[in-house]
mmCIF file of C-alpha atoms in Angstrom:
data_model
loop_
_atom_site.group_PDB
_atom_site.id
_atom_site.type_symbol
_atom_site.label_atom_id
_atom_site.label_comp_id
_atom_site.label_asym_id
_atom_site.label_seq_id
_atom_site.Cartn_x
_atom_site.Cartn_y
_atom_site.Cartn_z
ATOM 1 C CA MET L 1 14.140 8.041 45.841
ATOM 2 C CA LYS L 2 15.183 11.636 45.002
ATOM 3 C CA ASN L 3 15.526 12.288 48.864
ATOM 4 C CA LYS L 4 17.829 9.464 49.394
ATOM 5 C CA LYS L 5 20.069 10.756 46.324
ATOM 6 C CA LEU L 6 20.266 14.155 47.959
ATOM 7 C CA ILE L 7 21.139 12.524 51.409
ATOM 8 C CA LEU L 8 24.087 10.591 49.796
ATOM 9 C CA LEU L 9 25.325 13.454 47.899
ATOM 10 C CA PHE L 10 25.284 15.691 50.991
ATOM 11 C CA SER L 11 27.193 12.989 52.952
ATOM 12 C CA PHE L 12 29.647 12.528 50.288
ATOM 13 C CA LEU L 13 30.526 16.257 50.243
ATOM 14 C CA LEU L 14 30.831 16.284 54.053
ATOM 15 C CA LEU L 15 33.384 13.687 53.642
ATOM 16 C CA ILE L 16 35.257 15.465 51.073
ATOM 17 C CA GLY L 17 35.192 18.413 53.341
ATOM 18 C CA ALA L 18 36.534 16.740 56.283
ATOM 19 C CA ILE L 19 39.307 15.154 54.385
ATOM 20 C CA ALA L 20 40.325 18.516 53.042
ATOM 21 C CA TYR L 21 40.275 20.059 56.572
ATOM 22 C CA HIS L 22 42.440 17.344 57.829
ATOM 23 C CA GLN L 23 45.107 17.783 55.089
ATOM 24 C CA ILE L 24 45.036 21.477 55.884
ATOM 25 C CA GLN L 25 45.631 21.021 59.554
ATOM 26 C CA GLN L 26 48.611 18.593 58.787
ATOM 27 C CA GLN L 27 50.220 20.917 56.473
ATOM 28 C CA ALA L 28 49.921 23.825 58.975
ATOM 29 C CA LYS L 29 51.558 21.659 61.731
ATOM 30 C CA ALA L 30 54.261 20.705 59.277
ATOM 31 C CA ALA L 31 54.966 24.380 58.317
ATOM 32 C CA SER L 32 55.060 25.465 62.088
ATOM 33 C CA SER L 33 57.455 22.654 62.928
ATOM 34 C CA LYS L 34 59.741 23.926 60.137
ATOM 35 C CA LEU L 35 59.490 27.383 61.094
ATOM 36 C CA ALA L 36 60.371 26.433 64.794
ATOM 37 C CA GLN L 37 63.365 24.475 63.695
ATOM 38 C CA GLU L 38 64.734 27.311 61.479
ATOM 39 C CA PHE L 39 64.083 30.121 64.057
ATOM 40 C CA PRO L 40 64.511 28.290 67.507
ATOM 41 C CA GLN L 41 63.117 30.216 70.338
ATOM 42 C CA SER L 42 65.470 31.368 73.163
ATOM 43 C CA LYS L 43 65.501 29.520 76.515
ATOM 44 C CA ALA L 44 64.491 32.622 78.452
ATOM 45 C CA ALA L 45 63.096 32.306 81.847
ATOM 46 C CA PRO L 46 59.405 33.767 82.323
ATOM 47 C CA GLY L 47 59.684 37.436 82.246
ATOM 48 C CA GLY L 48 63.323 37.658 81.265
ATOM 49 C CA ILE L 49 65.733 36.912 78.462
ATOM 50 C CA GLY L 50 68.278 33.961 79.143
ATOM 51 C CA ALA L 51 71.754 33.779 77.295
ATOM 52 C CA LEU L 52 75.125 32.565 77.781
ATOM 53 C CA GLY L 53 77.971 35.109 78.240
ATOM 54 C CA LYS L 54 81.674 35.404 79.032
ATOM 55 C CA ILE L 55 83.689 37.835 81.288
ATOM 56 C CA GLU L 56 85.899 40.294 79.666
ATOM 57 C CA PRO L 57 87.565 43.643 80.359
ATOM 58 C CA ARG L 58 86.105 46.762 79.047
ATOM 59 C CA SER L 59 89.470 47.508 77.517
ATOM 60 C CA ARG L 60 89.289 44.017 75.703
ATOM 61 C CA VAL L 61 92.480 41.933 76.010
ATOM 62 C CA ILE L 62 94.975 43.394 73.676
ATOM 63 C CA ALA L 63 97.688 41.352 72.101
ATOM 64 C CA VAL L 64 100.933 43.233 71.896
ATOM 65 C CA ALA L 65 103.337 42.349 69.141
ATOM 66 C CA ASP L 66 106.536 43.830 67.597
ATOM 67 C CA ASP L 67 106.763 45.902 64.408
ATOM 68 C CA SER L 68 109.817 44.188 62.667
ATOM 69 C CA GLY L 69 108.122 43.090 59.464
ATOM 70 C CA PRO L 70 107.736 39.626 58.018
ATOM 71 C CA GLU L 71 111.095 38.452 59.077
ATOM 72 C CA GLY L 72 110.229 38.808 62.892
ATOM 73 C CA ALA L 73 112.494 39.538 65.756
ATOM 74 C CA ARG L 74 113.848 37.787 68.774
ATOM 75 C CA VAL L 75 113.365 38.833 72.399
ATOM 76 C CA LYS L 76 116.586 39.928 74.155
ATOM 77 C CA GLU L 77 115.241 41.091 77.319
ATOM 78 C CA LEU L 78 112.001 40.849 79.011
ATOM 79 C CA LEU L 79 111.152 43.429 81.397
ATOM 80 C CA VAL L 80 107.844 42.410 82.662
ATOM 81 C CA GLN L 81 106.230 39.349 84.243
ATOM 82 C CA GLU L 82 102.577 38.233 84.212
ATOM 83 C CA GLY L 83 100.321 39.936 86.573
ATOM 84 C CA GLN L 84 102.500 43.102 86.461
ATOM 85 C CA VAL L 85 100.770 46.410 86.198
ATOM 86 C CA VAL L 86 102.156 48.640 83.490
ATOM 87 C CA LYS L 87 101.659 52.329 82.223
ATOM 88 C CA LYS L 88 100.971 53.354 78.679
ATOM 89 C CA GLY L 89 104.324 53.601 76.862
ATOM 90 C CA GLN L 90 106.210 51.611 79.333
ATOM 91 C CA THR L 91 109.024 49.092 77.714
ATOM 92 C CA LEU L 92 107.896 45.594 78.018
ATOM 93 C CA ALA L 93 110.838 43.929 76.076
ATOM 94 C CA VAL L 94 113.849 44.777 74.225
ATOM 95 C CA LEU L 95 114.611 42.994 70.779
ATOM 96 C CA SER L 96 117.729 41.522 69.648
ATOM 97 C CA ASP L 97 118.460 44.144 66.998
ATOM 98 C CA PHE L 98 118.059 47.063 69.382
ATOM 99 C CA ASP L 99 121.910 47.510 69.864
ATOM 100 C CA ARG L 100 122.439 47.504 66.195
ATOM 101 C CA ARG L 101 119.800 49.957 65.692
ATOM 102 C CA GLY L 102 121.215 52.228 68.399
ATOM 103 C CA GLN L 103 124.501 52.208 66.921
ATOM 104 C CA LYS L 104 123.080 53.213 63.394
ATOM 105 C CA LEU L 105 121.564 56.258 65.098
ATOM 106 C CA GLU L 106 124.796 57.151 66.814
ATOM 107 C CA VAL L 107 126.710 56.998 63.482
ATOM 108 C CA MET L 108 124.069 59.346 62.042
ATOM 109 C CA LEU L 109 124.209 61.799 64.929
ATOM 110 C CA ALA L 110 127.825 61.873 64.929
ATOM 111 C CA ARG L 111 128.010 62.430 61.404
ATOM 112 C CA ALA L 112 125.444 65.454 61.653
ATOM 113 C CA LYS L 113 127.585 66.929 64.338
ATOM 114 C CA ALA L 114 130.579 66.818 62.208
ATOM 115 C CA LEU L 115 128.789 68.448 59.382
ATOM 116 C CA GLU L 116 127.556 71.331 61.733
ATOM 117 C CA SER L 117 131.167 72.011 62.840
ATOM 118 C CA LYS L 118 132.249 72.007 59.239
ATOM 119 C CA ILE L 119 129.343 74.248 58.384
ATOM 120 C CA LEU L 120 130.280 76.719 61.152
ATOM 121 C CA ALA L 121 133.970 76.822 59.856
ATOM 122 C CA GLU L 122 133.101 77.362 56.312
ATOM 123 C CA THR L 123 130.693 80.134 57.330
ATOM 124 C CA ALA L 124 133.344 81.893 59.106
ATOM 125 C CA ASN L 125 135.780 81.433 55.957
ATOM 126 C CA ALA L 126 132.773 82.640 53.838
ATOM 127 C CA ASP L 127 132.469 85.790 55.721
ATOM 128 C CA TYR L 128 136.157 86.490 55.459
ATOM 129 C CA LEU L 129 136.266 85.894 51.628
ATOM 130 C CA TYR L 130 133.355 87.990 51.080
ATOM 131 C CA THR L 131 135.015 90.921 52.856
ATOM 132 C CA GLU L 132 138.059 90.410 50.717
ATOM 133 C CA PHE L 133 136.030 90.095 47.684
ATOM 134 C CA ARG L 134 134.382 93.514 48.436
ATOM 135 C CA ARG L 135 137.808 95.006 49.097
ATOM 136 C CA MET L 136 139.198 93.790 45.829
ATOM 137 C CA GLU L 137 136.140 94.946 44.023
ATOM 138 C CA GLN L 138 136.755 98.601 45.409
ATOM 139 C CA LEU L 139 140.465 98.418 44.336
ATOM 140 C CA LEU L 140 139.608 97.466 40.994
ATOM 141 C CA GLN L 141 137.324 100.187 40.560
ATOM 142 C CA LYS L 142 140.031 102.610 41.491
ATOM 143 C CA GLN L 143 142.374 100.645 39.210
ATOM 144 C CA ALA L 144 144.738 99.836 42.209
ATOM 145 C CA ILE L 145 144.882 96.089 41.255
ATOM 146 C CA ALA L 146 145.009 93.874 38.472
ATOM 147 C CA LYS L 147 141.645 92.221 37.267
ATOM 148 C CA SER L 148 143.287 88.769 37.947
ATOM 149 C CA ARG L 149 143.487 89.537 41.702
ATOM 150 C CA PHE L 150 139.736 90.455 41.631
ATOM 151 C CA ASP L 151 138.863 87.349 39.740
ATOM 152 C CA GLU L 152 140.604 85.129 42.296
ATOM 153 C CA ALA L 153 138.928 86.699 45.251
ATOM 154 C CA ALA L 154 135.550 86.299 43.468
ATOM 155 C CA LYS L 155 136.285 82.580 42.616
ATOM 156 C CA ASN L 156 137.253 81.787 46.230
ATOM 157 C CA TYR L 157 134.243 83.484 47.587
ATOM 158 C CA TYR L 158 131.654 81.846 45.289
ATOM 159 C CA GLN L 159 133.325 78.379 45.664
ATOM 160 C CA THR L 160 132.913 78.774 49.441
ATOM 161 C CA ARG L 161 129.198 79.747 48.995
ATOM 162 C CA ALA L 162 128.604 76.558 46.837
ATOM 163 C CA MET L 163 130.427 74.362 49.278
ATOM 164 C CA LEU L 164 128.297 75.712 52.056
ATOM 165 C CA GLN L 165 125.056 74.938 50.119
ATOM 166 C CA SER L 166 126.389 71.477 49.450
ATOM 167 C CA LEU L 167 127.080 70.843 53.223
ATOM 168 C CA SER L 168 123.735 72.170 54.350
ATOM 169 C CA ALA L 169 122.009 69.799 51.854
ATOM 170 C CA GLU L 170 124.065 66.946 53.094
ATOM 171 C CA LEU L 171 123.088 67.899 56.742
ATOM 172 C CA ASP L 172 119.587 67.997 55.917
ATOM 173 C CA SER L 173 119.767 64.416 54.469
ATOM 174 C CA VAL L 174 121.932 62.926 57.516
ATOM 175 C CA ARG L 175 119.171 64.552 59.893
ATOM 176 C CA ALA L 176 116.186 62.910 57.914
ATOM 177 C CA ASP L 177 118.269 59.706 58.198
ATOM 178 C CA ALA L 178 118.559 60.051 61.898
ATOM 179 C CA VAL L 179 114.985 60.600 62.217
ATOM 180 C CA LEU L 180 114.281 57.457 60.476
ATOM 181 C CA SER L 181 116.888 55.782 62.553
ATOM 182 C CA ARG L 182 115.295 56.850 65.589
ATOM 183 C CA GLN L 183 111.930 55.485 64.582
ATOM 184 C CA GLU L 184 113.736 52.157 63.825
ATOM 185 C CA LEU L 185 115.255 52.224 67.216
ATOM 186 C CA GLN L 186 111.860 52.530 68.787
ATOM 187 C CA GLN L 187 110.905 49.463 66.705
ATOM 188 C CA GLY L 188 113.642 47.753 68.770
ATOM 189 C CA THR L 189 111.398 47.595 71.839
ATOM 190 C CA ILE L 190 107.891 46.676 72.592
ATOM 191 C CA ASN L 191 105.852 49.202 74.643
ATOM 192 C CA SER L 192 102.519 48.835 76.370
ATOM 193 C CA PRO L 193 99.671 50.614 74.339
ATOM 194 C CA ILE L 194 97.534 51.035 77.471
ATOM 195 C CA ASP L 195 97.566 51.415 81.221
ATOM 196 C CA GLY L 196 96.773 47.670 82.230
ATOM 197 C CA THR L 197 97.820 44.361 83.718
ATOM 198 C CA VAL L 198 100.100 41.901 81.817
ATOM 199 C CA VAL L 199 97.699 38.738 81.770
ATOM 200 C CA ALA L 200 99.777 36.404 79.535
ATOM 201 C CA ILE L 201 103.287 36.286 78.064
ATOM 202 C CA PHE L 202 103.951 34.163 75.008
ATOM 203 C CA SER L 203 107.656 34.782 74.030
ATOM 204 C CA ARG L 204 110.739 34.785 76.445
ATOM 205 C CA PRO L 205 114.190 35.908 75.905
ATOM 206 C CA GLY L 206 115.918 34.011 73.226
ATOM 207 C CA GLU L 207 112.700 33.094 71.506
ATOM 208 C CA ARG L 208 111.195 34.888 68.417
ATOM 209 C CA VAL L 209 108.104 36.956 69.101
ATOM 210 C CA SER L 210 105.223 34.291 68.323
ATOM 211 C CA SER L 211 102.335 34.824 65.986
ATOM 212 C CA ARG L 212 100.193 35.610 69.040
ATOM 213 C CA GLY L 213 102.570 38.389 69.874
ATOM 214 C CA LEU L 214 104.792 39.074 72.910
ATOM 215 C CA ALA L 215 102.064 39.374 75.410
ATOM 216 C CA GLU L 216 98.459 40.180 76.370
ATOM 217 C CA ILE L 217 97.428 43.155 78.275
ATOM 218 C CA ALA L 218 94.169 44.136 79.779
ATOM 219 C CA ASP L 219 92.768 47.001 81.983
ATOM 220 C CA LEU L 220 91.275 45.001 84.823
ATOM 221 C CA SER L 221 89.708 47.956 86.557
ATOM 222 C CA GLN L 222 86.375 47.574 84.817
ATOM 223 C CA LEU L 223 85.069 44.241 83.910
ATOM 224 C CA GLU L 224 82.013 43.379 81.590
ATOM 225 C CA VAL L 225 80.096 40.169 80.479
ATOM 226 C CA VAL L 226 79.641 39.798 76.774
ATOM 227 C CA ALA L 227 76.235 38.010 76.525
ATOM 228 C CA GLU L 228 75.053 36.188 73.327
ATOM 229 C CA ILE L 229 71.479 37.293 72.733
ATOM 230 C CA TYR L 230 69.360 35.336 70.500
ATOM 231 C CA GLU L 231 68.748 37.350 67.439
ATOM 232 C CA ARG L 232 64.950 37.007 67.957
ATOM 233 C CA ASP L 233 65.142 38.453 71.442
ATOM 234 C CA MET L 234 67.200 41.527 70.585
ATOM 235 C CA PRO L 235 64.117 43.901 69.970
ATOM 236 C CA ARG L 236 63.398 43.354 73.791
ATOM 237 C CA VAL L 237 67.023 44.291 74.812
ATOM 238 C CA LYS L 238 67.517 48.039 75.813
ATOM 239 C CA LEU L 239 70.372 50.090 76.991
ATOM 240 C CA GLY L 240 70.364 50.423 80.869
ATOM 241 C CA GLN L 241 68.443 47.129 81.207
ATOM 242 C CA LYS L 242 69.248 45.349 84.416
ATOM 243 C CA ALA L 243 70.950 41.919 84.218
ATOM 244 C CA SER L 244 71.520 39.072 86.631
ATOM 245 C CA ILE L 245 74.776 36.883 86.051
ATOM 246 C CA GLN L 246 75.434 33.488 87.650
ATOM 247 C CA VAL L 247 79.072 32.730 87.859
ATOM 248 C CA PRO L 248 80.203 29.183 88.378
ATOM 249 C CA GLY L 249 81.633 28.870 91.968
ATOM 250 C CA ILE L 250 79.840 32.109 93.305
ATOM 251 C CA ALA L 251 76.689 31.461 95.033
ATOM 252 C CA GLU L 252 74.868 34.649 94.789
ATOM 253 C CA PRO L 253 74.060 36.203 91.330
ATOM 254 C CA ILE L 254 76.044 39.211 90.222
ATOM 255 C CA SER L 255 73.936 42.250 88.990
ATOM 256 C CA GLY L 256 74.856 44.415 85.979
ATOM 257 C CA GLU L 257 73.483 46.892 83.389
ATOM 258 C CA VAL L 258 73.354 46.589 79.702
ATOM 259 C CA ASN L 259 75.741 49.385 78.314
ATOM 260 C CA GLN L 260 76.353 48.411 74.629
ATOM 261 C CA LEU L 261 74.342 46.648 72.081
ATOM 262 C CA GLY L 262 76.073 44.715 69.170
ATOM 263 C CA PHE L 263 75.352 45.392 65.555
ATOM 264 C CA LEU L 264 76.077 42.471 63.812
ATOM 265 C CA VAL L 265 74.053 38.965 63.893
ATOM 266 C CA ARG L 266 76.875 36.137 63.806
ATOM 267 C CA LYS L 267 77.144 32.530 64.906
ATOM 268 C CA ASN L 268 77.268 31.774 68.478
ATOM 269 C CA ASP L 269 80.751 31.201 70.199
ATOM 270 C CA LEU L 270 79.566 29.912 73.386
ATOM 271 C CA ASN L 271 77.879 26.624 73.784
ATOM 272 C CA SER L 272 75.537 25.072 76.456
ATOM 273 C CA THR L 273 76.338 21.911 78.256
ATOM 274 C CA ASP L 274 72.757 20.651 77.491
ATOM 275 C CA PRO L 275 73.234 17.947 74.938
ATOM 276 C CA ILE L 276 70.059 18.513 73.113
ATOM 277 C CA SER L 277 70.592 22.291 72.781
ATOM 278 C CA ASP L 278 71.187 23.979 69.424
ATOM 279 C CA LYS L 279 74.828 24.223 68.707
ATOM 280 C CA ASP L 280 74.421 26.478 65.702
ATOM 281 C CA ILE L 281 72.391 29.559 66.566
ATOM 282 C CA ARG L 282 72.578 33.066 65.430
ATOM 283 C CA THR L 283 73.232 35.698 68.121
ATOM 284 C CA VAL L 284 74.055 39.591 68.865
ATOM 285 C CA PRO L 285 76.774 40.504 71.268
ATOM 286 C CA VAL L 286 75.502 42.718 74.312
ATOM 287 C CA ARG L 287 77.966 44.138 76.664
ATOM 288 C CA ILE L 288 76.922 44.291 80.473
ATOM 289 C CA ALA L 289 78.768 46.445 82.782
ATOM 290 C CA LEU L 290 79.655 44.969 86.209
ATOM 291 C CA GLU L 291 80.023 46.943 89.437
ATOM 292 C CA PRO L 292 83.845 48.171 89.978
ATOM 293 C CA LYS L 293 84.057 46.076 93.176
ATOM 294 C CA MET L 294 83.737 43.051 91.249
ATOM 295 C CA LYS L 295 87.157 43.454 89.813
ATOM 296 C CA ASP L 296 88.747 41.767 92.834
ATOM 297 C CA VAL L 297 86.326 38.731 92.448
ATOM 298 C CA LEU L 298 86.575 38.167 88.780
ATOM 299 C CA GLN L 299 90.010 39.536 87.487
ATOM 300 C CA HIS L 300 91.389 35.891 87.516
ATOM 301 C CA LEU L 301 88.337 34.543 85.585
ATOM 302 C CA ILE L 302 88.699 36.283 82.226
ATOM 303 C CA TYR L 303 86.685 34.465 79.531
ATOM 304 C CA MET L 304 84.925 32.323 81.867
ATOM 305 C CA GLN L 305 81.410 31.251 80.753
ATOM 306 C CA VAL L 306 78.453 32.525 82.777
ATOM 307 C CA ALA L 307 74.679 32.317 82.571
ATOM 308 C CA VAL L 308 73.009 35.770 82.042
ATOM 309 C CA LYS L 309 69.349 36.571 82.700
ATOM 310 C CA LEU L 310 68.142 40.210 81.374
ATOM 311 C CA LEU L 311 65.286 41.384 83.535
#
């Protein structure tokens, strides 16, 4: 009887243990499933890291805008076309207030020139009055003239000196205004900040410069691919790592090399066409340099989405 009770107790304990083990297994599976949802694995091919990317110039695409303040400016003359190669500092467009600013500068320069001429004349007059003042001073010491004549000569000389000081101060002020007017005149044109190619124009003659600027310029001599690497794959990415890029419409993959690693984890900008893929993942941008010869092939495909595999 006693042995039977022990057997029943042992069987009961085994049953309790089996139930507990099953619950622990279920909890582990649930935790693993939740972790996989929170941190999705990248869809990397075996032996590599897969990602989506886009084609960009190394210089980036630069939006060129005016510096006319909140009131904006209207385009008077557009001097470039899309696809045109430009040099740094080259004028792209003339704004509507360029002529007014130019006239203001001309007035300042003419005023400065007039003051310079007047200062030259007053300087010559001051030299003569100084000579006369010293002569009257010597005659007064000899008591050869009345003191009133000396006082008159002194007054004329010191008045001329004061006028010269006033004219010099006025000339300095006009020159400072001319410098400011010249800077404002430069704001009456829009110039290229880099050597590059005009890839887009947003504002035409008669239109106000748009919120996107006048145009976009890029240096197309060196193209890159910006790959969005899953955050959990970043520890496996190194500078100099080789890459294979598949461009839609081009049969053979293009080779590249990682030349810059991003610093910030951010939400992805590019989405896969796979309907079940995660649309809200966290990635780090990695720039991949392409061979210079690819410029002729890809320069009309800026921002195209490509498939990237880091080897």
